[in-house]
Coordinates of C-alpha atoms in Angstrom, one line a residue:
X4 CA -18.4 -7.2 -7.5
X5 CA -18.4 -10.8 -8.6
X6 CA -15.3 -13.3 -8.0
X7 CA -15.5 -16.9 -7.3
X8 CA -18.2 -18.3 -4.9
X9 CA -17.2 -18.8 -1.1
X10 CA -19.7 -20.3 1.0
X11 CA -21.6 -18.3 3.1
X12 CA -20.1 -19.6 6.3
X13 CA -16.6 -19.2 4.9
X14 CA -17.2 -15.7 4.1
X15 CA -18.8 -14.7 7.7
X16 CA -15.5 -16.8 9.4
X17 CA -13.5 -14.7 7.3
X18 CA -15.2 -11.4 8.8
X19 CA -15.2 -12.8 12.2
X20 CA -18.3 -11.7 14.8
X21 CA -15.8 -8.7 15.7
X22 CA -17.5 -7.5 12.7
X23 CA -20.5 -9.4 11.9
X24 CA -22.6 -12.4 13.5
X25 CA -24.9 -14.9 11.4
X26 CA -28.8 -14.1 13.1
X27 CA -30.3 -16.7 11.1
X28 CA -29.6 -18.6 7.9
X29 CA -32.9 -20.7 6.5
X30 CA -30.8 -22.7 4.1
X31 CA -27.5 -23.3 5.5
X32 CA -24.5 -21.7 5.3
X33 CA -22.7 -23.8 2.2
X34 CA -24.5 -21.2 0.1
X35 CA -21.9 -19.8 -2.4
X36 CA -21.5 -16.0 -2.4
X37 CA -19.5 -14.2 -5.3
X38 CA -20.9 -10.8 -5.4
X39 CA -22.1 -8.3 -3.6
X40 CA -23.9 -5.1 -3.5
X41 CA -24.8 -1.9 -1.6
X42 CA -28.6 -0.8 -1.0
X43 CA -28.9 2.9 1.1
X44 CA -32.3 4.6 1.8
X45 CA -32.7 6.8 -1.1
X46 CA -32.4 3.4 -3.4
X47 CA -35.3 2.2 -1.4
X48 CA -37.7 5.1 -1.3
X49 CA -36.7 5.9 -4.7
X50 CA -37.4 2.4 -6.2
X51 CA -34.2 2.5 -7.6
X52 CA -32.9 -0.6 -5.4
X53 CA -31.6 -3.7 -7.2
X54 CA -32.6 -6.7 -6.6
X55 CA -32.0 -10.6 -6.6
X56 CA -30.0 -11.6 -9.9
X57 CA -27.9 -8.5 -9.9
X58 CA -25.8 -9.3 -6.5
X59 CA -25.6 -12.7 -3.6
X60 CA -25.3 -10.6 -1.0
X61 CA -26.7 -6.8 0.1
X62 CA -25.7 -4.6 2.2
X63 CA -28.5 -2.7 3.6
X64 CA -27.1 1.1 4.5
X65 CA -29.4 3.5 6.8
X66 CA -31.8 1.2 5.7
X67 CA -35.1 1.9 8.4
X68 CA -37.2 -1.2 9.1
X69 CA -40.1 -0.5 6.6
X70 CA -37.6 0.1 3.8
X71 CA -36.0 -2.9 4.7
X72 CA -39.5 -5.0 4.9
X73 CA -40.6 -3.3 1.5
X74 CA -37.2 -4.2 -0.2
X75 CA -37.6 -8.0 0.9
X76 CA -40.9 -8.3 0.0
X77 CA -40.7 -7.1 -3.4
X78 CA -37.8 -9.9 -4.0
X79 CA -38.6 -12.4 -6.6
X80 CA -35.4 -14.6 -6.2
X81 CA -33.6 -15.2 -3.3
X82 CA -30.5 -13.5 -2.4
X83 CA -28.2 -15.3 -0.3
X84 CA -28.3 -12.9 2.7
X85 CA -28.9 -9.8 3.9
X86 CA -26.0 -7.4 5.9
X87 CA -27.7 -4.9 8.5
X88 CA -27.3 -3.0 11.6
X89 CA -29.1 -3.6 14.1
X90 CA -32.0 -6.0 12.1
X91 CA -35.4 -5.5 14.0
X92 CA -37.2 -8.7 14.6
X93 CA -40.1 -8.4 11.6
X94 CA -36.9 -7.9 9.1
X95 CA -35.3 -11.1 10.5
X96 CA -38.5 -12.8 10.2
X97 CA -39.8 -11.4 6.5
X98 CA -36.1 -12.7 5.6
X99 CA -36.3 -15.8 7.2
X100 CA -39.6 -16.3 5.7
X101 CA -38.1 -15.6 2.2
X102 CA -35.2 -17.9 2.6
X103 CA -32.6 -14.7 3.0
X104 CA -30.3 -15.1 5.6
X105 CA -29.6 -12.0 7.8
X106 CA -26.3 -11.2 9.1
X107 CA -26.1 -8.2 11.9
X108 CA -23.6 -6.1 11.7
X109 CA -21.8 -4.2 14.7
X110 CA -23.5 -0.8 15.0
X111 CA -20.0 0.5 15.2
X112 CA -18.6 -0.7 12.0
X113 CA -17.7 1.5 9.0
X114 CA -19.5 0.3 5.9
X115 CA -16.6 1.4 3.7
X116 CA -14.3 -1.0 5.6
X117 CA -16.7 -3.5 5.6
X118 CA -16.9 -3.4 1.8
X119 CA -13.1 -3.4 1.6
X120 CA -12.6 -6.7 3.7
X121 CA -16.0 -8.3 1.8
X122 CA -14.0 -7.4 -1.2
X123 CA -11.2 -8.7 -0.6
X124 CA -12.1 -12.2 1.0
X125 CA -13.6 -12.9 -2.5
X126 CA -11.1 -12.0 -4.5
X127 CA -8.9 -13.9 -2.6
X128 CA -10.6 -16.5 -0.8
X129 CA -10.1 -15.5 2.5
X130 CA -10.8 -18.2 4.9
X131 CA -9.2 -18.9 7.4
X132 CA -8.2 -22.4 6.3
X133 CA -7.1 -21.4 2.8
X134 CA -2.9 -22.0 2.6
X135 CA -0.7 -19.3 2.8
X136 CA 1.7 -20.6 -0.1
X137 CA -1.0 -18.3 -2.8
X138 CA 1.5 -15.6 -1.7
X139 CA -1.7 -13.2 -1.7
X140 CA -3.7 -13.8 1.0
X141 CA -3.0 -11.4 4.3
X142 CA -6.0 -13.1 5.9
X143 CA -4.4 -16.5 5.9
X144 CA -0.9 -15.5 7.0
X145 CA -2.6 -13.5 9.8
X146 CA -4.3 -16.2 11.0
X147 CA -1.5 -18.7 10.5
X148 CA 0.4 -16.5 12.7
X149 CA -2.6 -16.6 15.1
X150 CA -2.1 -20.0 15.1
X151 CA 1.9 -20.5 15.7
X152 CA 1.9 -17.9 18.6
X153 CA -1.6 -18.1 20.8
X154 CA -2.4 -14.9 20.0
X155 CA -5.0 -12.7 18.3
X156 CA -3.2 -10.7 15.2
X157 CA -4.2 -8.0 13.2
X158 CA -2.1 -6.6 10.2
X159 CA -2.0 -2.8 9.3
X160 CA -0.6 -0.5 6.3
X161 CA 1.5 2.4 7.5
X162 CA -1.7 4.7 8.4
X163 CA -2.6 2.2 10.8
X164 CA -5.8 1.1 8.8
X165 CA -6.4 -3.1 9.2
X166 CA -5.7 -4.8 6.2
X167 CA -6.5 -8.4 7.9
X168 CA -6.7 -10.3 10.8
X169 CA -7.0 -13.7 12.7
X170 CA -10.3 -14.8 14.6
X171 CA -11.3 -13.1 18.2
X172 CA -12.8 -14.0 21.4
X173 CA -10.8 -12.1 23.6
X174 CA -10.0 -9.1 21.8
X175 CA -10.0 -5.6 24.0
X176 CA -11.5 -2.5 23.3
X177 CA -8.1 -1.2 21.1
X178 CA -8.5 -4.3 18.7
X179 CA -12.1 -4.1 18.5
X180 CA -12.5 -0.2 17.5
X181 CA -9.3 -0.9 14.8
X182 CA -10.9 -3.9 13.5
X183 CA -14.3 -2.4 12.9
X184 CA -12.7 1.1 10.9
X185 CA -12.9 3.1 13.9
X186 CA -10.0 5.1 15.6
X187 CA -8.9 3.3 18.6
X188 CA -9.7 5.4 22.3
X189 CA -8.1 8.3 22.2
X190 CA -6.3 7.4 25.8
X191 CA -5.2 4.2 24.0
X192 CA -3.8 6.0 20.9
X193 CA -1.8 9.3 23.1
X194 CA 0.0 6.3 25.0
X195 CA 1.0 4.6 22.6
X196 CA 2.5 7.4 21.0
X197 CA 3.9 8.6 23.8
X198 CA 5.2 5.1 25.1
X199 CA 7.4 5.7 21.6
X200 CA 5.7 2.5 20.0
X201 CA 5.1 4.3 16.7
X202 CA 8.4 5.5 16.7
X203 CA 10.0 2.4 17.2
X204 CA 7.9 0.3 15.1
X205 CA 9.1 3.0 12.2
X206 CA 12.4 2.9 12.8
X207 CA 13.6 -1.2 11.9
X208 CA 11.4 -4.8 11.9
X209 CA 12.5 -5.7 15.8
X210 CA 9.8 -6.9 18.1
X211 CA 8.2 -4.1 20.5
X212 CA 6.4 -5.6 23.5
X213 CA 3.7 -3.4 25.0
X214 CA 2.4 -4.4 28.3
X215 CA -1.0 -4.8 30.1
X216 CA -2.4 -1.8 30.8
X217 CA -5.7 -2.1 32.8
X218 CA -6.8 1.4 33.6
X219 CA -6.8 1.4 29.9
X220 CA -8.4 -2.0 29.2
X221 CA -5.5 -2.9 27.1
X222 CA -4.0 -6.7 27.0
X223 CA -0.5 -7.6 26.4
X224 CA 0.8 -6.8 23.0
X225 CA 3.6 -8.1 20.3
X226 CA 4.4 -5.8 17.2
X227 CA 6.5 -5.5 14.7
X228 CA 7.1 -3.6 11.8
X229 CA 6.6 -4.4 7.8
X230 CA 9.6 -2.9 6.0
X231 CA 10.2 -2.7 2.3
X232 CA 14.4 -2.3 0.9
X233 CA 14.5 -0.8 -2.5
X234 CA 17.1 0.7 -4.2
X235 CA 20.8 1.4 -2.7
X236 CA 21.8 -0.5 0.3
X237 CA 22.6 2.0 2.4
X238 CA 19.1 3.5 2.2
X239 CA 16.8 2.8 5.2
X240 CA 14.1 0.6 4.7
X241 CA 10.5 1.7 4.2
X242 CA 7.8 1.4 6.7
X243 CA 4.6 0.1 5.1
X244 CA 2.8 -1.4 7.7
X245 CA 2.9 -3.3 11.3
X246 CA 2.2 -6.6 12.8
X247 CA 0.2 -6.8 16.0
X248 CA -0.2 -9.7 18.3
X249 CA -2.6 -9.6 21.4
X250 CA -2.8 -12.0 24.2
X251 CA -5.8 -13.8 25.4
X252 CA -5.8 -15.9 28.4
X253 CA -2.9 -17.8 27.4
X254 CA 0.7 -16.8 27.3
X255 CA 2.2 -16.7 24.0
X256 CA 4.1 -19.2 22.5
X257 CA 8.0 -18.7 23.4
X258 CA 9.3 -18.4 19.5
X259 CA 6.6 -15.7 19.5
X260 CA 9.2 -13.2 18.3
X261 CA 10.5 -15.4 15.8
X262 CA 7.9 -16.2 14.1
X263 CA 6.7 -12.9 14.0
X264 CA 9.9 -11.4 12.2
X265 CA 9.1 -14.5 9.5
X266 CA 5.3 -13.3 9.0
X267 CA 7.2 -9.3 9.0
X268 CA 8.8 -10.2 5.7
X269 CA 5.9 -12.5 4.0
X270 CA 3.6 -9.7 5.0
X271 CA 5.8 -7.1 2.9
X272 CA 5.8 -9.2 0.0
X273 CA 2.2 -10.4 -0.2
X274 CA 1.7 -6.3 0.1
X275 CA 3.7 -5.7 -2.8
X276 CA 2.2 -8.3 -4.8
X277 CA -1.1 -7.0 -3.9
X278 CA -0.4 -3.5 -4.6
X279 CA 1.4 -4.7 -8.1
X280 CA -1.4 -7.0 -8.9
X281 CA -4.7 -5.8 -9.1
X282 CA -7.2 -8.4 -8.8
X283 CA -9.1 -10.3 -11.1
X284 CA -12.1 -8.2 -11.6
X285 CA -10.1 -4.9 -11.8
X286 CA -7.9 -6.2 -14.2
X287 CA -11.0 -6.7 -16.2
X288 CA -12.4 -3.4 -15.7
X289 CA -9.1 -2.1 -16.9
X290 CA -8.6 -4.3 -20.0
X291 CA -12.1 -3.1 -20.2
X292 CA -10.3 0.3 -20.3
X293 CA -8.1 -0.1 -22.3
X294 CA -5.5 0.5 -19.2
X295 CA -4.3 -3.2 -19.5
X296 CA -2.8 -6.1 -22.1
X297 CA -4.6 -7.1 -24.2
X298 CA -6.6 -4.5 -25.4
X299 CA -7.9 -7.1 -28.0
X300 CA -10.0 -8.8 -25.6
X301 CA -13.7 -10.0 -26.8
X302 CA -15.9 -7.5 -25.8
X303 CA -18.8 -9.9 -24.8
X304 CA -16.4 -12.6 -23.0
X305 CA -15.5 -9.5 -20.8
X306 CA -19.0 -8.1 -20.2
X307 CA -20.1 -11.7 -19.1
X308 CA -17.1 -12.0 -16.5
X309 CA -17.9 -9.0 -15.1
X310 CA -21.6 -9.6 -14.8
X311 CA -23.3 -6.8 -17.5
X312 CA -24.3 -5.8 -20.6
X313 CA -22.3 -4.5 -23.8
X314 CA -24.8 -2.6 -25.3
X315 CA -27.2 0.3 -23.5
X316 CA -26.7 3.7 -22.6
X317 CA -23.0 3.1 -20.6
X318 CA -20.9 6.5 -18.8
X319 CA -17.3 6.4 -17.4
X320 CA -16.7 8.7 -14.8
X321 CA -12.5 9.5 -13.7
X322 CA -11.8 10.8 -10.1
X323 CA -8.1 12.6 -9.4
X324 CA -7.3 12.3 -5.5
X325 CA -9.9 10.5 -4.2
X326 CA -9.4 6.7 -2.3
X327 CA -10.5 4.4 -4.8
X328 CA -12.5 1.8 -1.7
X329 CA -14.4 5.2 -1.0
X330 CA -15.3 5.7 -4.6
X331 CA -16.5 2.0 -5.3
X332 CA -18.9 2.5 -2.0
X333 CA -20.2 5.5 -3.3
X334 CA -20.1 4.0 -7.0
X335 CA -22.1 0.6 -6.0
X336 CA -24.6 2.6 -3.7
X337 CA -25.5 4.6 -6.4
X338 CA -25.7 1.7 -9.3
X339 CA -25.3 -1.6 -8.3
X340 CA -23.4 -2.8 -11.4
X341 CA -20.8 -0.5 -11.5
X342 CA -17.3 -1.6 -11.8
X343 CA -14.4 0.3 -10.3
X344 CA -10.4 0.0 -10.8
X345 CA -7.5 2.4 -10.0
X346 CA -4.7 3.4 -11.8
X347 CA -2.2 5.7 -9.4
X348 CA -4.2 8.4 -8.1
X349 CA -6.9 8.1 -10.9
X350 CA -10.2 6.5 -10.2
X351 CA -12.0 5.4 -12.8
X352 CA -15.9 4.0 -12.4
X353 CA -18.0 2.5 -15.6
X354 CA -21.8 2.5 -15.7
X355 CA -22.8 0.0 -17.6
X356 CA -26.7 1.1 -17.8
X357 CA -27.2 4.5 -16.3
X358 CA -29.6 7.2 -16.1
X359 CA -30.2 10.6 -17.9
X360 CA -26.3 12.3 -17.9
X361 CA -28.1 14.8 -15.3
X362 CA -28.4 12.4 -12.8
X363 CA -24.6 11.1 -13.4
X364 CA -23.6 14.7 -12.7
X365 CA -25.5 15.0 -10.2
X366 CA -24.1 11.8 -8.0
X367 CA -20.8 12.8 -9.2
X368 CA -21.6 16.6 -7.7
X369 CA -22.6 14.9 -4.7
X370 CA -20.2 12.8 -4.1
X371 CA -17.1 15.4 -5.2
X372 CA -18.9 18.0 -2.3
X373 CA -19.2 15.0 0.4
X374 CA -15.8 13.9 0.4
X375 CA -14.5 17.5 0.4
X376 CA -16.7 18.0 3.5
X377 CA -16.1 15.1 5.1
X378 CA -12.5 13.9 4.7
X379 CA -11.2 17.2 3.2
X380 CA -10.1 16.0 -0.2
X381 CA -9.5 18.6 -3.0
X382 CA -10.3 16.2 -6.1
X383 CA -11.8 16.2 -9.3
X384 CA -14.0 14.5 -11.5
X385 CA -14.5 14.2 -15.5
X386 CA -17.4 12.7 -16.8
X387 CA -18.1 10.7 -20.0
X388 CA -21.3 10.0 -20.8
X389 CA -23.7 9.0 -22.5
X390 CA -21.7 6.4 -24.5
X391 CA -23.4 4.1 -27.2
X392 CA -22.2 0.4 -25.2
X393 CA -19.2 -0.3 -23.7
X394 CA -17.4 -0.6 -27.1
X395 CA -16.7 3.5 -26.4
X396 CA -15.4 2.7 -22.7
X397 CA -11.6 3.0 -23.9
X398 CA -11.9 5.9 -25.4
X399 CA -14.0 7.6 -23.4
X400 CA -11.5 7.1 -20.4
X401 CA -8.6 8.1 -22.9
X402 CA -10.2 11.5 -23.3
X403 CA -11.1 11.6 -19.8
X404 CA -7.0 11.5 -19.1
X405 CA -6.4 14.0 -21.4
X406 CA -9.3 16.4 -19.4
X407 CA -6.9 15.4 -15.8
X408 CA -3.7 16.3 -17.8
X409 CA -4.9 19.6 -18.8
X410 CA -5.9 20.3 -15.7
X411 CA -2.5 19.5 -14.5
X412 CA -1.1 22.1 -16.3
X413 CA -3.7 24.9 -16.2
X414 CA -5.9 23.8 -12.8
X415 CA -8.3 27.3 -12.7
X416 CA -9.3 26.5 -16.3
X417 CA -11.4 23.2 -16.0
X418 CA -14.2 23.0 -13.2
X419 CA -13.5 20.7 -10.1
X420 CA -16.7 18.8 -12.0
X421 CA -16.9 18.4 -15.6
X422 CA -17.8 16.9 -18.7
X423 CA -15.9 16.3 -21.9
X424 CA -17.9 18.4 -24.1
X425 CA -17.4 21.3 -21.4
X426 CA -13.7 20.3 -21.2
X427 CA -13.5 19.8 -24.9
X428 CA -12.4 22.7 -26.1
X429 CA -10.0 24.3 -23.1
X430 CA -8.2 20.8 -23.8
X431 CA -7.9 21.0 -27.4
X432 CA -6.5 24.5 -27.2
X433 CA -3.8 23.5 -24.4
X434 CA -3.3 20.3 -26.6
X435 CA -2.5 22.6 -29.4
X436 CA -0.5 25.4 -27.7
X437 CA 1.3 22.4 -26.1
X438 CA 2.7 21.4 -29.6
X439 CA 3.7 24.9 -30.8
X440 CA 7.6 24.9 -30.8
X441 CA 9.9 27.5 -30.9
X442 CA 10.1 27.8 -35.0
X443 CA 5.9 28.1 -34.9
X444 CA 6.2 30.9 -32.5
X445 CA 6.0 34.7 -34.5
X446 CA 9.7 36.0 -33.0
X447 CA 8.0 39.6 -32.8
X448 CA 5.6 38.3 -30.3
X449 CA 8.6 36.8 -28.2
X450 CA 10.6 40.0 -28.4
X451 CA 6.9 41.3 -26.9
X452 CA 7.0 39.6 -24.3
X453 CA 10.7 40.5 -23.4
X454 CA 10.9 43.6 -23.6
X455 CA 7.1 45.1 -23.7
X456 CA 5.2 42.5 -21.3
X457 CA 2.5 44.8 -20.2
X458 CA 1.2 45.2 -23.8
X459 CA 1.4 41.8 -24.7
X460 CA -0.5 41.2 -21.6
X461 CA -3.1 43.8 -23.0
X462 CA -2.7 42.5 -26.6
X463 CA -3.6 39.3 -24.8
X464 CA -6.9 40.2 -23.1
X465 CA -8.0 42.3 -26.2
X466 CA -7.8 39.3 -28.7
X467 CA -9.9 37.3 -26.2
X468 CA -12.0 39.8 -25.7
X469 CA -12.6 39.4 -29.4
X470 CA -11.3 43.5 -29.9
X471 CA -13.7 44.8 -27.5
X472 CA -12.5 47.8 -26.1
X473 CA -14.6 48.5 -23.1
X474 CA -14.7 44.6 -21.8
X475 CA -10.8 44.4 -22.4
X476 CA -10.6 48.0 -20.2
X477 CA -12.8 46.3 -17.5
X478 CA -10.6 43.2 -17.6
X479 CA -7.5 45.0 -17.2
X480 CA -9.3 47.9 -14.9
X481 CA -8.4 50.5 -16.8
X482 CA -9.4 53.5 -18.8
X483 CA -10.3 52.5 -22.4
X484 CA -8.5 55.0 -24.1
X485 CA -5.7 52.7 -22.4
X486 CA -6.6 50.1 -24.0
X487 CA -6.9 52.1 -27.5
X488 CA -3.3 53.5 -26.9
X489 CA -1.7 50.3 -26.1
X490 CA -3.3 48.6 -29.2
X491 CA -2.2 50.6 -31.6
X492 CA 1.5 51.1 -30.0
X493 CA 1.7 47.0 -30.7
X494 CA 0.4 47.4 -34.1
X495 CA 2.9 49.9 -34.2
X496 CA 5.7 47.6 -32.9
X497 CA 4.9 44.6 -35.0
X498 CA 4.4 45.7 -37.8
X499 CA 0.9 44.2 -38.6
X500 CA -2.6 44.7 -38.6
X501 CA -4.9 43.2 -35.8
X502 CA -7.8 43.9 -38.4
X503 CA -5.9 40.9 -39.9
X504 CA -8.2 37.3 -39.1
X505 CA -4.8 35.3 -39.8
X506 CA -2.9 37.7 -37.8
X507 CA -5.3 37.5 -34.9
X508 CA -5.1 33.8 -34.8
X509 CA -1.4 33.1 -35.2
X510 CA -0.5 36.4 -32.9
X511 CA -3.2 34.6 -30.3
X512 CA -1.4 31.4 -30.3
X513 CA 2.1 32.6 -30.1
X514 CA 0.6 34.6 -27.1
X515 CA -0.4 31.7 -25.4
X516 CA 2.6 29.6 -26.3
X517 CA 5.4 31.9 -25.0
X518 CA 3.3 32.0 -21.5
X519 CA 4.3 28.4 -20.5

């Protein structure tokens, strides 16, 4: 992901050592950093790993010391820094030794999350000292409100995930494990529930104060809740996320609670910007698209914003139901140029340069089976690829929609994980059948289906099984004299010969049309 530069120490202030801590940094920390990049082991052993030039920042995943050592000595350049868990003292001190500064990140912290917050401090320039009056920044008001009340504040969406928060050096174990994209002690989490905070928080934007709860390790507490009004008056607000303050040694500021009502409702409309807005890169990727105006844009101007090539072997890959800052971990893990945007509950990642198809499917496979496993999502993917440049992008992701609206309609026909060509002709048919009206339907098979539906069920599974008797009897388990009888009872009926290829086809159609 590129966006422009923030300076190294910006960035890291932005993160805050909750998350992260600078270990060393051989050139400073004005260094600008507009992109970064995911490495995991299998890159490493694999020698698939990218390198200096394609990222200024890497984040090193299940990396072990000697992949780490190999990685940074095969460098050429020099990246800007390094992101690790736990860095052994030869890593710090190959990097070092290479000008790479090394950042350690908390053992605890969820890499997904961590991309997410990298993410968004440069698209936004999220440091602490940038002004709130951009009417995008969460980071900014959060730390603005840090600033008015003494506190330490964190700001959530309604599932309680941290979309932002001030700097820490008092926060307690609750703030630490929410920060970091873990779920907060389980003691912590039943009493709160219990105490009603959820319920209230839920209910209308009025300050809830939570006390100090020491058998628990928990410090004082403000919150309040982000609500959105939409339509009619009368109906209750939406909940779309909370504001928490925690206390440190000192008290809080007395207008605590006023301010914090003033940060509830800039909160909810930075949120809705944001979640109207995509940023400047996805934008891109969806003019890219063709999901966004213009769709005239120059080609090349557009590769060279987003950092890659417009000719080469490129692929476009849609996921249905899958969290899009999921897909762009598993996405830039797997190539480190690719470029991710959202539309709804579509997901849509481009290759620029990939591999053989195979091993497209094969991530794709992988990463389908893993998110089924490990957050029980039921999703799907459709793949398009191998496309001649990024010139076929657009259309390539329009015939990947038409692959997700098919499957809308007729799920069991189209794999979990497919291909256009493999899609290709289920879509077409359902494209077709879709367009049949009432005057292209043969009334006799309508009446059929009124008044005789078990033989045009049969009539059904005996065209598609080409007239095969004995596979049409096994399909309908039964005898295939059955079969024989019904056939010729509807030939009978209709008037017609099924020995007919015209017949056959239109008869087939107006089958499949009058099932909808």
């Amino acid at each position: 992901m590129r966006a422009t530069g923030v300076g190294l120490g910006q960035l890291l202030l932005a993160l805050d050592a909750t998350v992260a801590h600078l270990v060393d940094a051989p050139r400073g920390l004005d260094l600008p950093v507009s992109s970064a990049t995911l490495i995991d082991s299998d890159d490493v052993r694999l020698g698939l790993a990218p390198g200096a030039g394609s990222a200024d920042v890497f984040f090193l995943l299940g990396v072990a010391e000697g992949g780490a050592l190999e990685w940074i000595e095969a460098q050429t350049g020099r990246p800007v820094a390094i992101f690790i868990k736990q860095p052994s003292e030869p890593v710090v001190a190959r990097a070092v030794a290479a000008g790479i500064a090394v950042v350690a990140v908390d053992p605890r912290a969820r890499w997904e999350r961590l991309y997410r917050l990298v993410h968004h401090v440069l698209e936004h320039h999220g440091d602490h000292a940038d002004p709130v009056e951009s009417d995008t920044d969460l980071f900014g008001l959060a730390q603005a409100v840090a600033n008015r009340t003494h506190g330490m504040v964190s700001i959530e969406d309604a599932q309680s995930h941290v979309l932002a928060y001030s700097a820490s050096e008092e926060a307690d174990e609750l703030r630490r494990l929410s920060i970091l994209g873990r779920a907060g002690p389980p003691e912590h989490l039943e009493w709160i529930a219990k105490a009603g905070i959820f319920d209230a928080l839920r209910a209308e934007p009025t300050v809830v104060r939570v006390g100090r709860r020491p058998e628990l390790g928990l410090q004082p507490r403000l919150a309040i809740g982000i609500h959105r009004r939409s339509g009619p008056a009368r109906r209750a607000p939406e909940f779309v996320g909370t504001i928490w303050v925690q206390q440190g040694s000192h008290p809080l500021a007395d207008d605590a609670e006023q301010v914090l009502h003033g940060a509830a409702v800039l909160a909810e409309r930075i949120m809705a910007r944001l979640a109207a807005r995509p940023s400047t890169r996805a934008l891109r990727v969806q003019q890219l698209l063709g999901l966004a105006e213009p769709d005239d844009v120059d080609l090349a101007v557009l590769a060279r914003e987003l950092g890659v090539r417009v000719d080469g072997r490129a692929a476009v890959i849609g996921f249905h139901g899958a969290p899009a800052d999921v897909i762009a971990l598993s996405a830039t893990a797997f190539r480190f140029d690719a470029q991710v945007t959202s539309v709804d509950d579509r997901v849509y990642v481009v290759l620029p340069q990939t591999p053989a198809p195979s091993t497209v499917a094969s991530w794709v496979r992988g990463t389908v089976a893993a998110l089924r496993r490990e957050l029980h999502l039921e999703l799907r993917a459709v793949i398009a690829a191998p496309l001649v440049g990024l010139a076929a992008a657009a259309s390539a992701r329009a015939g990947v929609d038409r692959v997700f609206d098919s499957a809308g309609r007729h799920p069991a026909a189209i794999a979990e994980v497919t291909s256009l060509d493999e899609a290709r002709t289920t879509v077409l048919l359902d494209e077709i059948v879709g367009r049949i009206d009432d005057r292209l339907v043969d009334p006799r098979v309508r009446a059929l289906r009124e008044q005789h539906p078990l033989l045009a069920d049969t009539l059904r599974v005996y065209l598609d099984s080409f007239g095969d008797i004995a596979a049409a009897a096994a399909q309908l388990q039964v005898h295939p004299n059955t079969v024989r009888y019904r056939v010729r009872r509807v030939e009978k009926l209709l008037s017609m010969s099924l020995a007919d290829p015209d017949v056959r086809l239109v008869i087939s159609l107006s089958l499949r049309a009058t099932e909808r």
